[in-house]
Amino acid sequence: MAYSTNFKIPLILALGIGEAILIMVLGSGMISIMGDSSDPALWDGKFLWFTIHMTDSSFQKAWLIFFRAVAGVTLMLSFASSTPIPHLAHALRSIKCPIEICELIVLIYRYAFLLLERFLVMLDAAQCRLGYNGTKTAIKSYAGAMTGTFIFSLELGEKSEAALACRNYQGYFPIYRMPRSLGWQWIALSVACIVALYFAGEYTEGWIDMTEIFAPYMGW
């Protein structure tokens, strides 16, 4: 994504990615401090109405879930930023997904960036008018930008419908460069990767002990 945007990721997307990472960190942290009370504790205490009981197994499990979440989000971002949306729609149609849903996905994808650009322009305009000087003013500025984006989306929908009709839109976006068909080589490669990852996960379990890594810094 950074390469395709020349390392100029839009602010709203950066905030979305940051929010996802924050959710992963908070979720993994909650899992790590909710260990089994019958196991020896690495960290035991109380914060407000929360009882903190971090064990070795809960700490390891939290890191495992965090790494899996990061890997899954990274994979989905790589897949979404490297695959053209018409090819995704074609793949959905190949698995008998309704045509209306496929075309709706394409339309939303095409015009979402126009709305995003409009929203960012409104935020820049508010900043030029000192629209973030204070919490109350900032909330009003964001509310005005979201309201303006919604009104613009209605106008854009009407204009886009007329524009598509002028281009003889029949409810289908043609693909002039079809994706390569999935041959047996790719199927065999996918199966081999799945098997390799499975055995790698089975036989490398316990190689990295996060408790031992953090023990010198946490005093465990």
mmCIF file of C-alpha atoms in Angstrom:
data_model
loop_
_atom_site.group_PDB
_atom_site.id
_atom_site.type_symbol
_atom_site.label_atom_id
_atom_site.label_comp_id
_atom_site.label_asym_id
_atom_site.label_seq_id
_atom_site.Cartn_x
_atom_site.Cartn_y
_atom_site.Cartn_z
ATOM 1 C CA MET A 1 0.000 0.000 0.000
ATOM 2 C CA ALA A 2 2.802 2.397 0.878
ATOM 3 C CA TYR A 3 4.550 1.618 -2.431
ATOM 4 C CA SER A 4 1.390 2.119 -4.515
ATOM 5 C CA THR A 5 0.734 5.497 -2.839
ATOM 6 C CA ASN A 6 4.386 6.590 -2.996
ATOM 7 C CA PHE A 7 4.511 6.279 0.796
ATOM 8 C CA LYS A 8 1.804 8.936 1.144
ATOM 9 C CA ILE A 9 -0.932 6.951 2.856
ATOM 10 C CA PRO A 10 -4.098 9.042 3.386
ATOM 11 C CA LEU A 11 -4.638 10.149 6.945
ATOM 12 C CA ILE A 12 -7.969 8.343 7.292
ATOM 13 C CA LEU A 13 -6.400 5.038 6.184
ATOM 14 C CA ALA A 14 -3.447 5.531 8.495
ATOM 15 C CA LEU A 15 -5.864 6.146 11.357
ATOM 16 C CA GLY A 16 -7.749 2.965 10.431
ATOM 17 C CA ILE A 17 -4.561 0.897 10.424
ATOM 18 C CA GLY A 18 -3.483 2.488 13.704
ATOM 19 C CA GLU A 19 -6.860 1.696 15.235
ATOM 20 C CA ALA A 20 -6.556 -1.947 14.167
ATOM 21 C CA ILE A 21 -3.102 -2.191 15.737
ATOM 22 C CA LEU A 22 -4.375 -0.538 18.932
ATOM 23 C CA ILE A 23 -7.238 -3.055 19.143
ATOM 24 C CA MET A 24 -4.743 -5.907 18.729
ATOM 25 C CA VAL A 25 -2.506 -4.536 21.479
ATOM 26 C CA LEU A 26 -5.381 -3.942 23.898
ATOM 27 C CA GLY A 27 -6.960 -7.322 23.171
ATOM 28 C CA SER A 28 -3.692 -9.191 23.606
ATOM 29 C CA GLY A 29 -2.980 -7.254 26.781
ATOM 30 C CA MET A 30 -6.355 -8.208 28.253
ATOM 31 C CA ILE A 31 -5.729 -11.862 27.420
ATOM 32 C CA SER A 32 -2.290 -11.788 29.036
ATOM 33 C CA ILE A 33 -3.576 -10.487 32.398
ATOM 34 C CA MET A 34 -6.531 -12.890 32.587
ATOM 35 C CA GLY A 35 -4.626 -16.063 33.347
ATOM 36 C CA ASP A 36 -5.733 -19.081 35.318
ATOM 37 C CA SER A 37 -5.682 -18.255 39.026
ATOM 38 C CA SER A 38 -4.448 -21.766 39.859
ATOM 39 C CA ASP A 39 -1.202 -21.261 37.898
ATOM 40 C CA PRO A 40 1.860 -19.439 39.265
ATOM 41 C CA ALA A 41 1.645 -15.721 38.497
ATOM 42 C CA LEU A 42 4.253 -13.649 36.715
ATOM 43 C CA TRP A 43 2.390 -10.520 37.707
ATOM 44 C CA ASP A 44 -0.387 -10.425 40.259
ATOM 45 C CA GLY A 45 -2.254 -7.338 41.406
ATOM 46 C CA LYS A 46 -5.415 -5.295 41.261
ATOM 47 C CA PHE A 47 -6.284 -2.197 39.227
ATOM 48 C CA LEU A 48 -9.612 -0.520 40.019
ATOM 49 C CA TRP A 49 -12.095 -3.384 39.766
ATOM 50 C CA PHE A 50 -9.808 -5.547 37.578
ATOM 51 C CA THR A 51 -7.877 -8.454 39.027
ATOM 52 C CA ILE A 52 -4.568 -8.885 37.227
ATOM 53 C CA HIS A 53 -3.163 -12.412 37.156
ATOM 54 C CA MET A 54 -0.620 -12.883 34.388
ATOM 55 C CA THR A 55 0.737 -16.386 33.984
ATOM 56 C CA ASP A 56 3.293 -17.881 31.656
ATOM 57 C CA SER A 57 0.614 -19.596 29.533
ATOM 58 C CA SER A 58 -1.583 -16.480 29.269
ATOM 59 C CA PHE A 59 1.440 -14.346 28.324
ATOM 60 C CA GLN A 60 2.480 -16.806 25.613
ATOM 61 C CA LYS A 61 -1.101 -17.088 24.347
ATOM 62 C CA ALA A 62 -1.444 -13.303 24.129
ATOM 63 C CA TRP A 63 1.671 -13.011 21.972
ATOM 64 C CA LEU A 64 0.507 -15.889 19.768
ATOM 65 C CA ILE A 65 -2.847 -14.193 19.153
ATOM 66 C CA PHE A 66 -1.145 -10.836 18.515
ATOM 67 C CA PHE A 67 1.240 -12.288 15.917
ATOM 68 C CA ARG A 68 -1.595 -14.129 14.179
ATOM 69 C CA ALA A 69 -3.727 -10.987 14.091
ATOM 70 C CA VAL A 70 -0.877 -8.931 12.626
ATOM 71 C CA ALA A 71 -0.185 -11.628 10.026
ATOM 72 C CA GLY A 72 -3.867 -11.812 9.049
ATOM 73 C CA VAL A 73 -4.305 -8.050 8.729
ATOM 74 C CA THR A 74 -1.042 -7.721 6.777
ATOM 75 C CA LEU A 75 -2.108 -10.492 4.412
ATOM 76 C CA MET A 76 -5.509 -8.901 3.809
ATOM 77 C CA LEU A 77 -3.975 -5.460 3.211
ATOM 78 C CA SER A 78 -1.441 -6.931 0.782
ATOM 79 C CA PHE A 79 -4.180 -8.822 -1.025
ATOM 80 C CA ALA A 80 -6.489 -5.808 -1.203
ATOM 81 C CA SER A 81 -3.801 -3.366 -2.351
ATOM 82 C CA SER A 82 -2.305 -5.635 -5.029
ATOM 83 C CA THR A 83 -5.434 -7.103 -6.666
ATOM 84 C CA PRO A 84 -7.570 -4.966 -9.019
ATOM 85 C CA ILE A 85 -11.170 -4.726 -7.888
ATOM 86 C CA PRO A 86 -12.574 -5.981 -11.260
ATOM 87 C CA HIS A 87 -10.566 -9.182 -10.792
ATOM 88 C CA LEU A 88 -12.048 -9.622 -7.321
ATOM 89 C CA ALA A 89 -15.538 -9.152 -8.754
ATOM 90 C CA HIS A 90 -14.740 -11.703 -11.458
ATOM 91 C CA ALA A 91 -13.598 -14.172 -8.802
ATOM 92 C CA LEU A 92 -16.817 -13.637 -6.853
ATOM 93 C CA ARG A 93 -18.893 -14.289 -9.975
ATOM 94 C CA SER A 94 -16.922 -17.463 -10.629
ATOM 95 C CA ILE A 95 -18.100 -18.859 -7.272
ATOM 96 C CA LYS A 96 -21.739 -18.046 -8.138
ATOM 97 C CA CYS A 97 -21.994 -14.842 -6.121
ATOM 98 C CA PRO A 98 -24.999 -12.755 -7.281
ATOM 99 C CA ILE A 99 -24.075 -10.294 -10.020
ATOM 100 C CA GLU A 100 -25.835 -7.443 -8.203
ATOM 101 C CA ILE A 101 -23.578 -7.843 -5.161
ATOM 102 C CA CYS A 102 -20.437 -8.006 -7.315
ATOM 103 C CA GLU A 103 -21.289 -4.830 -9.188
ATOM 104 C CA LEU A 104 -22.278 -3.080 -5.975
ATOM 105 C CA ILE A 105 -18.843 -3.879 -4.562
ATOM 106 C CA VAL A 106 -17.169 -2.428 -7.665
ATOM 107 C CA LEU A 107 -19.272 0.747 -7.544
ATOM 108 C CA ILE A 108 -18.624 1.298 -3.846
ATOM 109 C CA TYR A 109 -14.907 0.756 -4.367
ATOM 110 C CA ARG A 110 -14.758 3.162 -7.314
ATOM 111 C CA TYR A 111 -16.563 6.020 -5.612
ATOM 112 C CA ALA A 112 -15.323 5.512 -2.055
ATOM 113 C CA PHE A 113 -12.031 7.175 -2.940
ATOM 114 C CA LEU A 114 -13.837 10.240 -4.316
ATOM 115 C CA LEU A 115 -15.742 10.575 -1.059
ATOM 116 C CA LEU A 116 -12.547 10.043 0.923
ATOM 117 C CA GLU A 117 -10.789 12.755 -1.055
ATOM 118 C CA ARG A 118 -13.725 15.107 -0.493
ATOM 119 C CA PHE A 119 -13.663 14.374 3.245
ATOM 120 C CA LEU A 120 -9.930 15.098 3.468
ATOM 121 C CA VAL A 121 -10.402 18.378 1.565
ATOM 122 C CA MET A 122 -13.048 19.437 4.075
ATOM 123 C CA LEU A 123 -10.734 18.568 6.967
ATOM 124 C CA ASP A 124 -7.943 20.650 5.420
ATOM 125 C CA ALA A 125 -10.367 23.533 4.905
ATOM 126 C CA ALA A 126 -11.421 23.340 8.548
ATOM 127 C CA GLN A 127 -7.780 23.369 9.631
ATOM 128 C CA CYS A 128 -7.146 26.499 7.534
ATOM 129 C CA ARG A 129 -10.028 28.182 9.383
ATOM 130 C CA LEU A 130 -8.595 27.110 12.774
ATOM 131 C CA GLY A 131 -11.411 24.617 13.049
ATOM 132 C CA TYR A 132 -9.554 22.472 15.582
ATOM 133 C CA ASN A 133 -8.956 25.207 18.156
ATOM 134 C CA GLY A 134 -10.526 23.488 21.135
ATOM 135 C CA THR A 135 -12.359 20.232 21.688
ATOM 136 C CA LYS A 136 -15.830 21.642 21.036
ATOM 137 C CA THR A 137 -14.740 23.372 17.841
ATOM 138 C CA ALA A 138 -12.942 20.240 16.642
ATOM 139 C CA ILE A 139 -16.060 18.118 17.174
ATOM 140 C CA LYS A 140 -18.129 20.644 15.220
ATOM 141 C CA SER A 141 -15.550 20.646 12.403
ATOM 142 C CA TYR A 142 -15.545 16.852 12.122
ATOM 143 C CA ALA A 143 -19.346 16.753 12.262
ATOM 144 C CA GLY A 144 -19.570 19.366 9.520
ATOM 145 C CA ALA A 145 -17.081 17.468 7.355
ATOM 146 C CA MET A 146 -19.019 14.209 7.746
ATOM 147 C CA THR A 147 -22.329 15.939 7.008
ATOM 148 C CA GLY A 148 -20.863 17.628 3.949
ATOM 149 C CA THR A 149 -19.439 14.314 2.733
ATOM 150 C CA PHE A 150 -22.850 12.661 3.105
ATOM 151 C CA ILE A 151 -24.561 15.430 1.111
ATOM 152 C CA PHE A 152 -21.825 15.222 -1.517
ATOM 153 C CA SER A 153 -22.339 11.442 -1.757
ATOM 154 C CA LEU A 154 -26.013 11.996 -2.647
ATOM 155 C CA GLU A 155 -25.079 14.491 -5.350
ATOM 156 C CA LEU A 156 -22.315 12.210 -6.603
ATOM 157 C CA GLY A 157 -24.745 9.288 -6.793
ATOM 158 C CA GLU A 158 -27.172 11.224 -8.998
ATOM 159 C CA LYS A 159 -24.420 12.488 -11.301
ATOM 160 C CA SER A 160 -22.747 9.085 -11.497
ATOM 161 C CA GLU A 161 -26.002 7.374 -12.432
ATOM 162 C CA ALA A 162 -26.443 9.747 -15.356
ATOM 163 C CA ALA A 163 -22.787 9.362 -16.334
ATOM 164 C CA LEU A 164 -23.016 5.560 -16.339
ATOM 165 C CA ALA A 165 -26.221 5.700 -18.382
ATOM 166 C CA CYS A 166 -24.460 7.894 -20.967
ATOM 167 C CA ARG A 167 -21.745 5.225 -21.238
ATOM 168 C CA ASN A 168 -24.375 2.528 -21.901
ATOM 169 C CA TYR A 169 -23.875 0.883 -18.534
ATOM 170 C CA GLN A 170 -25.834 -2.388 -18.485
ATOM 171 C CA GLY A 171 -25.092 -3.435 -14.920
ATOM 172 C CA TYR A 172 -21.736 -5.018 -15.723
ATOM 173 C CA PHE A 173 -18.196 -3.645 -15.830
ATOM 174 C CA PRO A 174 -16.285 -5.459 -18.589
ATOM 175 C CA ILE A 175 -12.788 -6.766 -17.927
ATOM 176 C CA TYR A 176 -10.539 -6.178 -20.926
ATOM 177 C CA ARG A 177 -7.534 -7.950 -19.447
ATOM 178 C CA MET A 178 -8.786 -11.145 -17.858
ATOM 179 C CA PRO A 179 -6.786 -12.627 -14.973
ATOM 180 C CA ARG A 180 -4.843 -15.774 -15.640
ATOM 181 C CA SER A 181 -6.801 -18.926 -15.014
ATOM 182 C CA LEU A 182 -5.961 -21.010 -11.964
ATOM 183 C CA GLY A 183 -4.005 -24.025 -13.133
ATOM 184 C CA TRP A 184 -3.033 -27.173 -11.295
ATOM 185 C CA GLN A 185 0.428 -25.687 -10.624
ATOM 186 C CA TRP A 186 -1.036 -22.939 -8.448
ATOM 187 C CA ILE A 187 -3.319 -25.392 -6.669
ATOM 188 C CA ALA A 188 -0.376 -27.691 -5.920
ATOM 189 C CA LEU A 189 1.713 -24.729 -4.733
ATOM 190 C CA SER A 190 -1.081 -23.555 -2.418
ATOM 191 C CA VAL A 191 -1.517 -27.031 -0.922
ATOM 192 C CA ALA A 192 2.253 -27.370 -0.473
ATOM 193 C CA CYS A 193 2.413 -23.996 1.318
ATOM 194 C CA ILE A 194 -0.451 -24.971 3.629
ATOM 195 C CA VAL A 195 1.207 -28.287 4.497
ATOM 196 C CA ALA A 196 4.579 -26.591 5.025
ATOM 197 C CA LEU A 197 3.059 -23.979 7.326
ATOM 198 C CA TYR A 198 1.240 -26.667 9.288
ATOM 199 C CA PHE A 199 4.380 -28.709 9.915
ATOM 200 C CA ALA A 200 6.378 -25.554 10.636
ATOM 201 C CA GLY A 201 3.836 -24.627 13.297
ATOM 202 C CA GLU A 202 3.840 -28.124 14.770
ATOM 203 C CA TYR A 203 7.599 -28.663 14.952
ATOM 204 C CA THR A 204 8.695 -25.132 15.856
ATOM 205 C CA GLU A 205 6.353 -24.819 18.832
ATOM 206 C CA GLY A 206 8.237 -23.637 21.881
ATOM 207 C CA TRP A 207 11.314 -22.433 19.995
ATOM 208 C CA ILE A 208 10.641 -18.821 20.986
ATOM 209 C CA ASP A 209 9.753 -18.233 24.618
ATOM 210 C CA MET A 210 8.435 -14.688 25.042
ATOM 211 C CA THR A 211 8.574 -15.049 28.833
ATOM 212 C CA GLU A 212 12.320 -15.671 28.722
ATOM 213 C CA ILE A 213 12.802 -12.744 26.345
ATOM 214 C CA PHE A 214 11.002 -10.284 28.631
ATOM 215 C CA ALA A 215 12.196 -11.797 31.915
ATOM 216 C CA PRO A 216 15.397 -9.682 32.188
ATOM 217 C CA TYR A 217 13.410 -6.479 31.611
ATOM 218 C CA MET A 218 10.396 -7.290 33.810
ATOM 219 C CA GLY A 219 12.241 -8.956 36.675
ATOM 220 C CA TRP A 220 10.430 -12.319 36.439
#
